[in-house]
Each structure stands twice: as C-alpha cells, then as structure tokens.
Amino acid sequence: ITSPLLSVTLLVSFGSSMLYGYNLAVVNSPAVHIKQFYNATWSQRYGHGLGPGSLTLFYSLTVSIFALGGLVGSLLVGMLVDRYGRNGTLIRSTLLVLLAGGFMGFSRELGSPEMVIIGRSFTGLHSGICLSVVPLYLGEIAPKNLRGFLGLVPSIFICLGVFFAQVLGLPELLGKDRFWPLFLSVVVIPASLQLLLLHCFPESPRYLLIERNDICGATRALCRFLGTSDIQDVIEEMKEEQQSLSSVEMVSVWQLLRDRSVRWQTLSVVVVNAGMQLSGIDAIWFYTNTIFENAGIPVSQVPYTTVGTGAIEVVAGLIGCFTIEKLGRRPLIITGFCTMGICSAGITVSLLLQTTLPWMRYVSVACVVGIIAGFCVGPAGVPFLMTAELFTQSHRPAAYIVGGSLNWLCNFTIGFIFPFLQMSTGAFCYLVFCGVCLLVALYVYLIIPETKNKTFMEISHIFA
C-alpha cells in the first residue's frame, strides 16, 4: 500500500463517509431540544403548541428527510460521475455540506424549523452522492489484492461518524439546549478539509482510460497511486476491459434492469442494499436513546450507554476491515446478517420479559450492541464494495444508482415509520427486522460467489 493510496482513502472517508454516519446519529441526543424549539416556534407563530402526534410527525420528517435527500443524490450519481469523474464529483459535493451547515447553524437565531429540515435534506443529498461515489472511486484506484481492505475503510469512518455524534451529544459537550445548532453544523469542518486537499490527488485511472480514452492521464494516475512505473499489466487489463466494452455504451438504469446477462448481479445488489437498511440498523441509530429508555435504562445513563455502543461499533468495523481479505466477502456479510437477525429476536424476547425479570434490560442492551457489531463487521461496507466488483465499467454507475436508490428509499421508510410501528406493535416490531436479516443471509449464501482477489472481468465470467 502506498502513501498516496492510503492518503486519498483516508481523506475521502473522513470528508464524505464519516459525515454520513454523523448525520445518521446526530439527531438522536438533541431530539428533546429540537422538539422544544419546534413547539416554541409554532406557539409564537400560531398562538398554540403542537399536539403529540403532530410533533412526532414533524420530528419524523426532520429525521427522514435526510434519506429523501440521499435518494435524490443517489439518482444523480450516474450523471455526475460521467460528467465530472469520481474525484471531481466528490470535490463539488462538499459545497452541499457547507450550505447545509449554514442553514442548520442559524436556524434557531432566525426562528425557522424549516431551515433545519432544508439543511438535513442537503446533508442527505451529499451523503446520497458520496455513499456511492466513494466506494466507486476507491474500488477503481485500488489494486485487486487491496480492494477489500480499502473498500471497507469508509465503513470504519461511517462508524466513527456515529461515534463522534454520540460523544459530542453528551450533556457535558454539545448536548445542551443552547448548543444543538452548532452540534448539527459541525459537519462543515471535515467537508472543508476535503474541499481543500482532494484536488491534490488524480482522477480514477479506470475512468480516464476506459471512459475518456486518456492513456497518458491513466498512466500518470496509476504511477502516482501504485508508487511504481511497472504498471503495464494493469494497463493491459484495463485495455482488455475497454476492448470488451468498445461496442457497449454506458448503460442506463432501465437498460441495466432489462439486461438479462447481468440479471443475477442486479438482483444481488437489490437484495443486499435493501436488506442492509431494512435490517433495523437505522432504527437503532436514529432512535437509540428511545430504545434504551423503553428497555428500562435510567435516563441519566442513556447517553453514556449509547457512547459505549458507538465505541464497540468502531472496533467491529476495524475487525471487518482487517479480516475481509483473509476471510472474503461472503463469510463477513453472512455472519453480519445472521448476528443482526438473532439479536433482533433477542430484543423482542428481552422487552417482553423485562417486567417480570428486570435484569433482561441488560440483555436488550447486549442485543443492540450485537446488531451494531454485526452490521459493522460486514453489511456496513461490503454491499458498496460488491456493487463495484459485480459489474464492469459500462454497468457500474447504473448499478450504483439502483443500489443507492433502494438504500435510501428503505432508509427513509424505516426512519419515518419506526416510531409509529413501535407504538402500534411494541416489542414485536423487531421480529420484522429478524426475518429480513435471515432471508438476506440465506440469499447471499445460495447465490453470490466469492469475489476476493478476482479482476472485474473474472467476476463477470463467474456470473455468466
């Protein structure tokens, strides 16, 4: 691994992927303060406060609008990476974060809940773009023996983003009522760093050679990333892929869905990306404090319990990152989904028994930790890595649009309906997540082959 390769991986993971994790969890601890702000503003405007149902709806919109922005961003990926390249798209997308930070940071001063919602939608738009473009960029610049390791580095930073949001949300730091606008707008710091430094690194060599036919530019980029001038084998492999695609234009989403030659790859992307969000992990991240309160954890201890789960999350992400090249993609993702399914069932059982067995509240916490750890070991990053690996250059952007759209659509669905699902079904809502996780694990076991240390053309031939 070379210094430029590691540096650009850490930079885009810190400036883009980490913001996704941060924005997932940032609305968790200041929920009470944001609701009070909404209620007070409504009273000033209309002379009466919001009812409990209306306040829940308003706050659910604030949480889930992030996913709607992400859905729009994922739909723009194909057009953006074709026009600006992978590196260029990431640079331009940081401007969305700076705009969002301004909206959310000044929302209370201007007495505008709408600015919080607009800011959340812009952060979602940025995350929707970057959640697809970062693994696409890293998957194309990494040599095949490092593709798994570098592909999971962003998932570690997603976990770090969640952890930082949990730590900064403690009452001793930015968890106070007066600090929540600053808490929401901290995202401008990593984005600014990426904006300043990312232009120092070259564009994806595969993009330059295969899509732009810029052999000189691709050669310079490869020499920079790989730290050697002995790159002829890599150039020949890319030329072989370019030749095989010479009669094929970049396919659209509709063409991808109709293409029978990649039917199983497309179905695999659909199942794994939808399953990742419907596994219940977003319910855990969005509403961790509420879940722990319902489990009987004292309110004063909830923020610190949440931070503890975040620390375990980072450790689990590191384990996944450093074992993926040894164990492969399939074992990690199957183990992760099975662990999440079993722990989801465990939450249901512990919540049902905690009235008669008070110690079951700790089982609930252990199961939440198990879900987070299982997710970070495999499902957090492997689906995005697999999307890059299962398709050749002509189909890859469309595949990321399909996977990203489903990812965000399911994210929005869970973020919006979970509070109402929890009110109507109680502890049994977690059994839905259990079923989803176990079905996805079964699909991966039966259908998806191992892609470790294989070129994109070899993987395509395996499916064929």
Short mmCIF file of C-alpha atoms in Angstrom, two decimals:
data_model
loop_
_atom_site.label_atom_id
_atom_site.label_comp_id
_atom_site.label_asym_id
_atom_site.label_seq_id
_atom_site.Cartn_x
_atom_site.Cartn_y
_atom_site.Cartn_z
CA ILE A 1 0.00 0.00 0.00
CA THR A 2 1.42 3.40 -0.98
CA SER A 3 1.20 6.75 0.75
CA PRO A 4 -0.99 8.42 -1.96
CA LEU A 5 -3.37 5.44 -1.99
CA LEU A 6 -3.77 5.43 1.77
CA SER A 7 -3.94 9.23 1.98
CA VAL A 8 -6.75 9.62 -0.55
CA THR A 9 -8.65 6.73 1.06
CA LEU A 10 -8.47 8.37 4.48
CA LEU A 11 -9.31 11.81 3.07
CA VAL A 12 -12.49 10.82 1.21
CA SER A 13 -13.54 8.56 4.08
CA PHE A 14 -13.08 11.43 6.58
CA GLY A 15 -14.59 14.15 4.38
CA SER A 16 -17.52 12.19 2.96
CA SER A 17 -18.24 8.77 4.50
CA MET A 18 -17.85 9.94 8.10
CA LEU A 19 -20.44 12.67 7.52
CA TYR A 20 -22.99 10.02 6.56
CA GLY A 21 -22.53 8.26 9.91
CA TYR A 22 -22.51 11.56 11.80
CA ASN A 23 -25.75 12.73 10.22
CA LEU A 24 -27.42 9.39 10.89
CA ALA A 25 -26.85 9.72 14.63
CA VAL A 26 -26.70 13.49 15.20
CA VAL A 27 -30.46 13.87 15.63
CA ASN A 28 -30.57 11.26 18.39
CA SER A 29 -29.35 13.09 21.53
CA PRO A 30 -30.75 16.61 20.83
CA ALA A 31 -34.21 15.24 19.93
CA VAL A 32 -35.85 16.76 23.04
CA HIS A 33 -34.28 20.19 22.43
CA ILE A 34 -35.22 20.23 18.74
CA LYS A 35 -38.82 19.27 19.57
CA GLN A 36 -38.97 22.05 22.17
CA PHE A 37 -37.70 24.51 19.55
CA TYR A 38 -40.37 23.34 17.08
CA ASN A 39 -43.10 23.63 19.71
CA ALA A 40 -41.98 27.08 20.91
CA THR A 41 -41.72 28.41 17.34
CA TRP A 42 -45.17 27.04 16.49
CA SER A 43 -46.62 28.73 19.59
CA GLN A 44 -45.06 32.08 18.64
CA ARG A 45 -46.41 31.85 15.11
CA TYR A 46 -49.92 30.48 15.68
CA GLY A 47 -50.62 31.01 19.38
CA HIS A 48 -50.78 27.30 20.28
CA GLY A 49 -48.32 24.43 20.55
CA LEU A 50 -48.15 21.24 18.51
CA GLY A 51 -50.03 18.15 19.69
CA PRO A 52 -48.05 14.96 20.47
CA GLY A 53 -48.99 13.33 17.15
CA SER A 54 -48.15 16.42 15.09
CA LEU A 55 -44.86 16.91 16.94
CA THR A 56 -43.90 13.26 16.31
CA LEU A 57 -44.78 13.67 12.63
CA PHE A 58 -42.79 16.92 12.35
CA TYR A 59 -39.73 15.38 14.02
CA SER A 60 -40.00 12.16 11.99
CA LEU A 61 -39.90 14.34 8.88
CA THR A 62 -36.74 16.03 10.18
CA VAL A 63 -35.10 12.64 10.71
CA SER A 64 -36.24 11.01 7.47
CA ILE A 65 -35.81 13.99 5.08
CA PHE A 66 -32.11 13.10 5.26
CA ALA A 67 -32.94 9.85 3.47
CA LEU A 68 -35.08 11.58 0.84
CA GLY A 69 -32.16 13.88 0.06
CA GLY A 70 -29.96 10.78 -0.13
CA LEU A 71 -32.39 9.19 -2.60
CA VAL A 72 -32.17 12.22 -4.90
CA GLY A 73 -28.39 12.26 -4.58
CA SER A 74 -28.10 8.58 -5.49
CA LEU A 75 -30.18 9.19 -8.63
CA LEU A 76 -27.73 11.90 -9.72
CA VAL A 77 -24.62 9.72 -9.32
CA GLY A 78 -24.54 8.34 -12.88
CA MET A 79 -24.78 11.78 -14.49
CA LEU A 80 -22.25 13.37 -12.12
CA VAL A 81 -19.52 10.73 -12.35
CA ASP A 82 -19.85 10.64 -16.14
CA ARG A 83 -19.53 14.42 -16.41
CA TYR A 84 -17.08 15.31 -13.63
CA GLY A 85 -15.37 11.99 -12.87
CA ARG A 86 -15.15 10.35 -9.46
CA ASN A 87 -12.71 12.79 -7.87
CA GLY A 88 -14.42 15.85 -9.38
CA THR A 89 -17.84 14.77 -8.13
CA LEU A 90 -16.57 14.37 -4.55
CA ILE A 91 -14.97 17.83 -4.62
CA ARG A 92 -18.13 19.55 -5.88
CA SER A 93 -20.43 17.69 -3.49
CA THR A 94 -18.72 19.20 -0.44
CA LEU A 95 -20.33 22.54 -1.28
CA LEU A 96 -23.68 20.99 -0.31
CA VAL A 97 -22.37 20.35 3.22
CA LEU A 98 -21.20 23.94 3.64
CA LEU A 99 -24.64 25.14 2.57
CA ALA A 100 -26.37 22.70 4.91
CA GLY A 101 -24.20 23.76 7.84
CA GLY A 102 -25.22 27.37 7.30
CA PHE A 103 -28.92 26.53 7.26
CA MET A 104 -28.84 24.38 10.40
CA GLY A 105 -26.38 26.58 12.30
CA PHE A 106 -28.53 29.73 12.00
CA SER A 107 -31.96 28.07 12.23
CA ARG A 108 -32.61 28.96 15.88
CA GLU A 109 -31.34 32.53 15.54
CA LEU A 110 -33.82 33.07 12.70
CA GLY A 111 -36.61 31.07 14.39
CA SER A 112 -37.03 28.73 11.44
CA PRO A 113 -37.60 24.96 11.87
CA GLU A 114 -37.80 24.84 8.06
CA MET A 115 -34.08 25.67 7.90
CA VAL A 116 -33.28 22.56 9.97
CA ILE A 117 -35.30 20.41 7.58
CA ILE A 118 -33.73 22.02 4.49
CA GLY A 119 -30.24 21.60 5.98
CA ARG A 120 -30.94 17.94 6.73
CA SER A 121 -32.09 17.41 3.14
CA PHE A 122 -28.85 18.94 1.81
CA THR A 123 -26.72 16.70 4.03
CA GLY A 124 -28.76 13.78 2.73
CA LEU A 125 -28.16 14.89 -0.86
CA HIS A 126 -24.41 14.97 -0.18
CA SER A 127 -24.45 11.56 1.52
CA GLY A 128 -26.51 10.06 -1.31
CA ILE A 129 -23.85 11.11 -3.81
CA CYS A 130 -20.83 10.19 -1.71
CA LEU A 131 -22.13 6.86 -0.41
CA SER A 132 -21.94 5.59 -3.99
CA VAL A 133 -19.03 7.64 -5.38
CA VAL A 134 -16.51 6.95 -2.57
CA PRO A 135 -16.57 3.13 -2.94
CA LEU A 136 -16.71 3.54 -6.72
CA TYR A 137 -13.57 5.73 -6.66
CA LEU A 138 -11.69 3.53 -4.19
CA GLY A 139 -12.72 0.33 -5.98
CA GLU A 140 -11.27 1.67 -9.22
CA ILE A 141 -7.96 3.01 -7.87
CA ALA A 142 -7.15 0.04 -5.60
CA PRO A 143 -5.18 -3.00 -6.83
CA LYS A 144 -7.27 -6.17 -6.59
CA ASN A 145 -5.40 -7.52 -3.53
CA LEU A 146 -6.22 -4.32 -1.58
CA ARG A 147 -9.73 -3.69 -2.91
CA GLY A 148 -11.43 -5.29 0.09
CA PHE A 149 -9.30 -3.51 2.69
CA LEU A 150 -9.58 -0.05 1.11
CA GLY A 151 -13.25 -0.65 0.30
CA LEU A 152 -14.08 -1.13 3.99
CA VAL A 153 -12.13 1.88 5.28
CA PRO A 154 -15.15 4.15 4.53
CA SER A 155 -17.36 1.86 6.65
CA ILE A 156 -14.98 2.39 9.61
CA PHE A 157 -15.36 6.14 9.16
CA ILE A 158 -19.15 5.76 9.00
CA CYS A 159 -18.90 4.06 12.41
CA LEU A 160 -16.55 6.81 13.61
CA GLY A 161 -19.07 9.41 12.45
CA VAL A 162 -21.80 7.76 14.53
CA PHE A 163 -19.42 7.54 17.50
CA PHE A 164 -18.39 11.21 17.26
CA ALA A 165 -22.06 12.24 17.11
CA GLN A 166 -22.72 10.20 20.26
CA VAL A 167 -19.71 11.66 22.11
CA LEU A 168 -20.39 15.28 21.11
CA GLY A 169 -24.03 14.77 22.10
CA LEU A 170 -23.13 14.13 25.75
CA PRO A 171 -24.56 16.70 28.20
CA GLU A 172 -21.01 17.81 29.12
CA LEU A 173 -20.22 18.75 25.48
CA LEU A 174 -22.74 19.85 22.83
CA GLY A 175 -25.74 18.02 24.31
CA LYS A 176 -27.08 21.18 25.98
CA ASP A 177 -30.09 23.03 24.61
CA ARG A 178 -28.10 26.11 23.54
CA PHE A 179 -25.58 24.10 21.51
CA TRP A 180 -27.75 21.89 19.26
CA PRO A 181 -27.49 24.17 16.15
CA LEU A 182 -23.68 24.03 16.46
CA PHE A 183 -23.92 20.26 17.01
CA LEU A 184 -25.79 19.84 13.71
CA SER A 185 -23.42 22.09 11.74
CA VAL A 186 -20.05 20.60 12.84
CA VAL A 187 -20.09 18.68 9.52
CA VAL A 188 -18.60 21.70 7.72
CA ILE A 189 -15.13 21.00 9.22
CA PRO A 190 -14.42 17.62 7.51
CA ALA A 191 -16.07 18.85 4.31
CA SER A 192 -13.84 21.94 4.20
CA LEU A 193 -10.72 19.79 4.64
CA GLN A 194 -11.75 17.56 1.74
CA LEU A 195 -12.51 20.58 -0.44
CA LEU A 196 -9.00 21.97 0.21
CA LEU A 197 -6.99 18.76 -0.27
CA LEU A 198 -8.77 16.37 -2.64
CA HIS A 199 -7.74 18.24 -5.81
CA CYS A 200 -4.13 17.21 -5.00
CA PHE A 201 -4.95 13.61 -5.97
CA PRO A 202 -5.57 12.30 -9.52
CA GLU A 203 -8.77 11.02 -11.07
CA SER A 204 -9.59 7.29 -11.25
CA PRO A 205 -7.26 5.64 -13.81
CA ARG A 206 -10.04 3.31 -14.99
CA TYR A 207 -12.31 6.28 -15.64
CA LEU A 208 -9.55 8.12 -17.54
CA LEU A 209 -8.62 5.16 -19.74
CA ILE A 210 -11.90 3.30 -20.30
CA GLU A 211 -14.34 6.22 -20.46
CA ARG A 212 -12.11 9.12 -21.55
CA ASN A 213 -9.51 7.12 -23.53
CA ASP A 214 -6.81 9.18 -21.82
CA ILE A 215 -3.97 6.64 -21.68
CA CYS A 216 -1.36 9.21 -20.60
CA GLY A 217 -3.55 10.52 -17.78
CA ALA A 218 -4.36 6.97 -16.64
CA THR A 219 -0.67 6.03 -16.69
CA ARG A 220 0.31 9.05 -14.57
CA ALA A 221 -2.52 8.34 -12.11
CA LEU A 222 -1.52 4.68 -11.78
CA CYS A 223 2.14 5.56 -11.23
CA ARG A 224 1.11 8.03 -8.52
CA PHE A 225 -1.27 5.66 -6.72
CA LEU A 226 0.81 2.47 -7.02
CA GLY A 227 4.18 4.13 -6.47
CA THR A 228 5.84 2.29 -9.36
CA SER A 229 6.32 2.63 -13.08
CA ASP A 230 5.80 -1.13 -13.57
CA ILE A 231 2.10 -0.83 -14.41
CA GLN A 232 1.94 -2.49 -17.82
CA ASP A 233 -0.10 -5.47 -16.56
CA VAL A 234 -2.71 -3.14 -15.04
CA ILE A 235 -2.88 -1.05 -18.22
CA GLU A 236 -3.34 -4.19 -20.34
CA GLU A 237 -6.13 -5.43 -18.05
CA MET A 238 -7.94 -2.08 -18.39
CA LYS A 239 -7.44 -2.09 -22.17
CA GLU A 240 -8.91 -5.59 -22.30
CA GLU A 241 -11.98 -4.36 -20.43
CA GLN A 242 -12.16 -1.29 -22.69
CA GLN A 243 -11.99 -3.51 -25.78
CA SER A 244 -14.72 -5.80 -24.48
CA LEU A 245 -16.90 -2.72 -23.91
CA SER A 246 -15.98 -0.98 -27.17
CA SER A 247 -19.37 -1.77 -28.71
CA VAL A 248 -21.25 -1.07 -25.44
CA GLU A 249 -22.14 2.44 -24.28
CA MET A 250 -22.63 3.36 -20.64
CA VAL A 251 -25.96 1.71 -19.84
CA SER A 252 -28.89 3.50 -18.23
CA VAL A 253 -30.79 2.21 -15.21
CA TRP A 254 -33.59 0.99 -17.46
CA GLN A 255 -31.13 -0.84 -19.70
CA LEU A 256 -29.48 -2.39 -16.66
CA LEU A 257 -32.79 -3.69 -15.33
CA ARG A 258 -33.65 -5.19 -18.72
CA ASP A 259 -30.21 -6.72 -19.39
CA ARG A 260 -30.57 -10.49 -18.85
CA SER A 261 -26.77 -11.00 -18.91
CA VAL A 262 -26.44 -9.20 -15.55
CA ARG A 263 -29.77 -10.28 -14.08
CA TRP A 264 -28.31 -12.05 -11.05
CA GLN A 265 -25.79 -9.29 -10.34
CA THR A 266 -28.59 -6.71 -10.39
CA LEU A 267 -30.85 -8.83 -8.18
CA SER A 268 -27.96 -9.33 -5.74
CA VAL A 269 -27.42 -5.57 -5.48
CA VAL A 270 -31.16 -5.06 -4.89
CA VAL A 271 -31.40 -7.72 -2.17
CA VAL A 272 -28.25 -6.76 -0.27
CA ASN A 273 -28.78 -2.97 -0.35
CA ALA A 274 -32.46 -3.17 0.58
CA GLY A 275 -31.71 -5.74 3.26
CA MET A 276 -28.96 -3.58 4.73
CA GLN A 277 -31.43 -0.80 5.53
CA LEU A 278 -34.45 -2.98 6.36
CA SER A 279 -32.29 -4.87 8.87
CA GLY A 280 -33.28 -2.30 11.51
CA ILE A 281 -29.86 -0.66 11.89
CA ASP A 282 -31.29 2.76 11.03
CA ALA A 283 -33.94 2.37 13.72
CA ILE A 284 -31.10 1.69 16.17
CA TRP A 285 -29.08 4.72 15.02
CA PHE A 286 -31.97 7.20 14.74
CA TYR A 287 -33.70 6.22 17.98
CA THR A 288 -31.01 4.67 20.20
CA ASN A 289 -31.91 6.76 23.24
CA THR A 290 -35.62 5.97 22.91
CA ILE A 291 -34.90 2.24 22.58
CA PHE A 292 -32.73 2.24 25.71
CA GLU A 293 -35.33 4.22 27.66
CA ASN A 294 -38.01 1.70 26.64
CA ALA A 295 -35.68 -1.08 27.75
CA GLY A 296 -35.64 0.43 31.25
CA ILE A 297 -32.21 2.07 31.28
CA PRO A 298 -32.25 5.13 33.62
CA VAL A 299 -32.48 8.36 31.60
CA SER A 300 -29.29 9.76 33.15
CA GLN A 301 -27.31 6.70 31.97
CA VAL A 302 -28.70 6.52 28.42
CA PRO A 303 -26.19 8.94 26.72
CA TYR A 304 -23.22 7.05 28.16
CA THR A 305 -24.68 3.67 27.22
CA THR A 306 -25.13 5.00 23.69
CA VAL A 307 -21.48 6.14 23.54
CA GLY A 308 -20.40 2.67 24.69
CA THR A 309 -22.27 1.06 21.79
CA GLY A 310 -20.57 3.52 19.42
CA ALA A 311 -17.11 2.50 20.64
CA ILE A 312 -17.94 -1.18 20.07
CA GLU A 313 -19.19 -0.22 16.62
CA VAL A 314 -15.80 1.25 15.67
CA VAL A 315 -13.97 -1.86 16.93
CA ALA A 316 -16.30 -4.10 14.90
CA GLY A 317 -15.65 -2.00 11.80
CA LEU A 318 -11.89 -2.39 12.27
CA ILE A 319 -12.28 -6.16 12.64
CA GLY A 320 -14.20 -6.30 9.36
CA CYS A 321 -11.65 -4.13 7.57
CA PHE A 322 -8.63 -6.19 8.61
CA THR A 323 -10.24 -9.61 8.05
CA ILE A 324 -12.02 -9.11 4.73
CA GLU A 325 -9.01 -10.02 2.59
CA LYS A 326 -8.36 -13.10 4.70
CA LEU A 327 -11.93 -14.38 5.12
CA GLY A 328 -13.55 -12.97 1.97
CA ARG A 329 -16.73 -11.01 1.33
CA ARG A 330 -19.36 -13.75 1.70
CA PRO A 331 -18.43 -15.00 5.20
CA LEU A 332 -18.42 -11.47 6.62
CA ILE A 333 -21.77 -10.44 5.18
CA ILE A 334 -23.47 -13.75 6.06
CA THR A 335 -22.14 -13.63 9.62
CA GLY A 336 -23.18 -10.00 9.98
CA PHE A 337 -26.78 -10.52 8.84
CA CYS A 338 -27.20 -13.70 10.93
CA THR A 339 -25.91 -11.89 14.04
CA MET A 340 -28.29 -8.97 13.44
CA GLY A 341 -31.26 -11.31 12.93
CA ILE A 342 -30.63 -13.28 16.11
CA CYS A 343 -30.11 -10.11 18.17
CA SER A 344 -33.31 -8.52 16.79
CA ALA A 345 -35.24 -11.54 18.03
CA GLY A 346 -33.37 -11.22 21.33
CA ILE A 347 -34.59 -7.61 21.77
CA THR A 348 -38.20 -8.75 21.36
CA VAL A 349 -37.80 -11.52 23.95
CA SER A 350 -35.99 -9.27 26.45
CA LEU A 351 -38.56 -6.47 26.17
CA LEU A 352 -41.43 -8.94 26.73
CA LEU A 353 -39.78 -10.44 29.83
CA GLN A 354 -38.31 -7.34 31.47
CA THR A 355 -41.46 -6.64 33.52
CA THR A 356 -41.02 -9.96 35.35
CA LEU A 357 -37.22 -10.20 35.02
CA PRO A 358 -35.71 -6.69 35.47
CA TRP A 359 -32.21 -7.90 34.56
CA MET A 360 -33.47 -8.51 30.98
CA ARG A 361 -32.89 -4.79 30.31
CA TYR A 362 -29.20 -5.60 30.10
CA VAL A 363 -29.98 -8.32 27.57
CA SER A 364 -31.69 -5.63 25.48
CA VAL A 365 -28.54 -3.50 25.58
CA ALA A 366 -26.40 -6.53 24.67
CA CYS A 367 -28.68 -7.27 21.70
CA VAL A 368 -28.47 -3.66 20.47
CA VAL A 369 -24.67 -3.93 20.71
CA GLY A 370 -24.86 -7.23 18.80
CA ILE A 371 -26.90 -5.66 15.99
CA ILE A 372 -24.46 -2.75 15.65
CA ALA A 373 -21.39 -5.02 15.79
CA GLY A 374 -22.88 -7.46 13.28
CA PHE A 375 -23.68 -4.60 10.91
CA CYS A 376 -20.23 -3.02 11.13
CA VAL A 377 -18.35 -6.29 10.60
CA GLY A 378 -19.86 -6.89 7.16
CA PRO A 379 -23.11 -5.28 5.92
CA ALA A 380 -21.87 -1.72 6.60
CA GLY A 381 -19.36 -1.66 3.77
CA VAL A 382 -19.42 -4.91 1.79
CA PRO A 383 -22.59 -4.11 -0.27
CA PHE A 384 -20.97 -0.96 -1.71
CA LEU A 385 -17.75 -2.86 -2.38
CA MET A 386 -19.66 -5.71 -4.02
CA THR A 387 -21.54 -3.29 -6.29
CA ALA A 388 -18.20 -2.16 -7.70
CA GLU A 389 -16.96 -5.73 -8.06
CA LEU A 390 -20.03 -7.39 -9.62
CA PHE A 391 -20.19 -5.10 -12.68
CA THR A 392 -17.88 -3.96 -15.46
CA GLN A 393 -17.25 -0.26 -16.20
CA SER A 394 -20.24 0.18 -18.52
CA HIS A 395 -22.78 -1.07 -15.96
CA ARG A 396 -21.21 0.17 -12.73
CA PRO A 397 -22.69 3.72 -12.46
CA ALA A 398 -26.22 2.42 -13.21
CA ALA A 399 -25.76 -0.33 -10.62
CA TYR A 400 -24.78 2.26 -8.01
CA ILE A 401 -27.90 4.27 -8.85
CA VAL A 402 -30.11 1.19 -8.35
CA GLY A 403 -28.38 0.14 -5.13
CA GLY A 404 -28.17 3.67 -3.75
CA SER A 405 -31.81 4.46 -4.54
CA LEU A 406 -33.05 1.34 -2.78
CA ASN A 407 -30.70 2.00 0.11
CA TRP A 408 -32.07 5.48 0.68
CA LEU A 409 -35.70 4.59 -0.01
CA CYS A 410 -35.56 1.88 2.65
CA ASN A 411 -33.64 4.23 4.96
CA PHE A 412 -36.45 6.80 4.65
CA THR A 413 -39.11 4.14 5.21
CA ILE A 414 -37.52 2.91 8.44
CA GLY A 415 -36.72 6.40 9.73
CA PHE A 416 -40.27 7.62 9.15
CA ILE A 417 -42.42 4.64 10.19
CA PHE A 418 -40.37 3.16 13.06
CA PRO A 419 -41.83 5.44 15.81
CA PHE A 420 -45.37 4.58 14.65
CA LEU A 421 -44.50 0.87 14.21
CA GLN A 422 -43.09 0.83 17.73
CA MET A 423 -46.24 2.48 19.13
CA SER A 424 -48.56 0.01 17.39
CA THR A 425 -46.69 -3.32 17.78
CA GLY A 426 -44.37 -2.70 20.73
CA ALA A 427 -41.61 -5.25 21.14
CA PHE A 428 -42.78 -7.36 18.19
CA CYS A 429 -41.57 -4.75 15.65
CA TYR A 430 -38.05 -6.19 15.93
CA LEU A 431 -39.23 -9.58 14.61
CA VAL A 432 -39.71 -7.92 11.20
CA PHE A 433 -36.01 -6.99 11.19
CA CYS A 434 -35.10 -10.52 12.29
CA GLY A 435 -36.90 -12.05 9.28
CA VAL A 436 -35.28 -9.63 6.81
CA CYS A 437 -31.75 -10.31 8.10
CA LEU A 438 -32.03 -14.10 7.99
CA LEU A 439 -33.54 -14.08 4.48
CA VAL A 440 -30.74 -11.85 3.13
CA ALA A 441 -28.09 -14.10 4.74
CA LEU A 442 -29.70 -17.13 3.06
CA TYR A 443 -29.73 -15.38 -0.34
CA VAL A 444 -26.05 -14.41 -0.09
CA TYR A 445 -25.14 -17.99 0.92
CA LEU A 446 -27.00 -19.54 -2.02
CA ILE A 447 -26.44 -17.03 -4.84
CA ILE A 448 -23.47 -14.64 -4.50
CA PRO A 449 -19.98 -16.03 -5.25
CA GLU A 450 -16.77 -15.00 -3.50
CA THR A 451 -15.06 -12.09 -5.33
CA LYS A 452 -11.83 -11.83 -3.32
CA ASN A 453 -8.67 -11.28 -5.41
CA LYS A 454 -10.51 -11.51 -8.75
CA THR A 455 -10.48 -8.97 -11.56
CA PHE A 456 -13.74 -7.35 -12.67
CA MET A 457 -13.70 -9.42 -15.88
CA GLU A 458 -13.18 -12.70 -13.94
CA ILE A 459 -16.13 -11.90 -11.67
CA SER A 460 -18.29 -11.15 -14.70
CA HIS A 461 -17.33 -14.54 -16.21
CA ILE A 462 -18.22 -16.36 -12.95
CA PHE A 463 -21.77 -14.98 -13.09
CA ALA A 464 -22.04 -15.69 -16.82
#
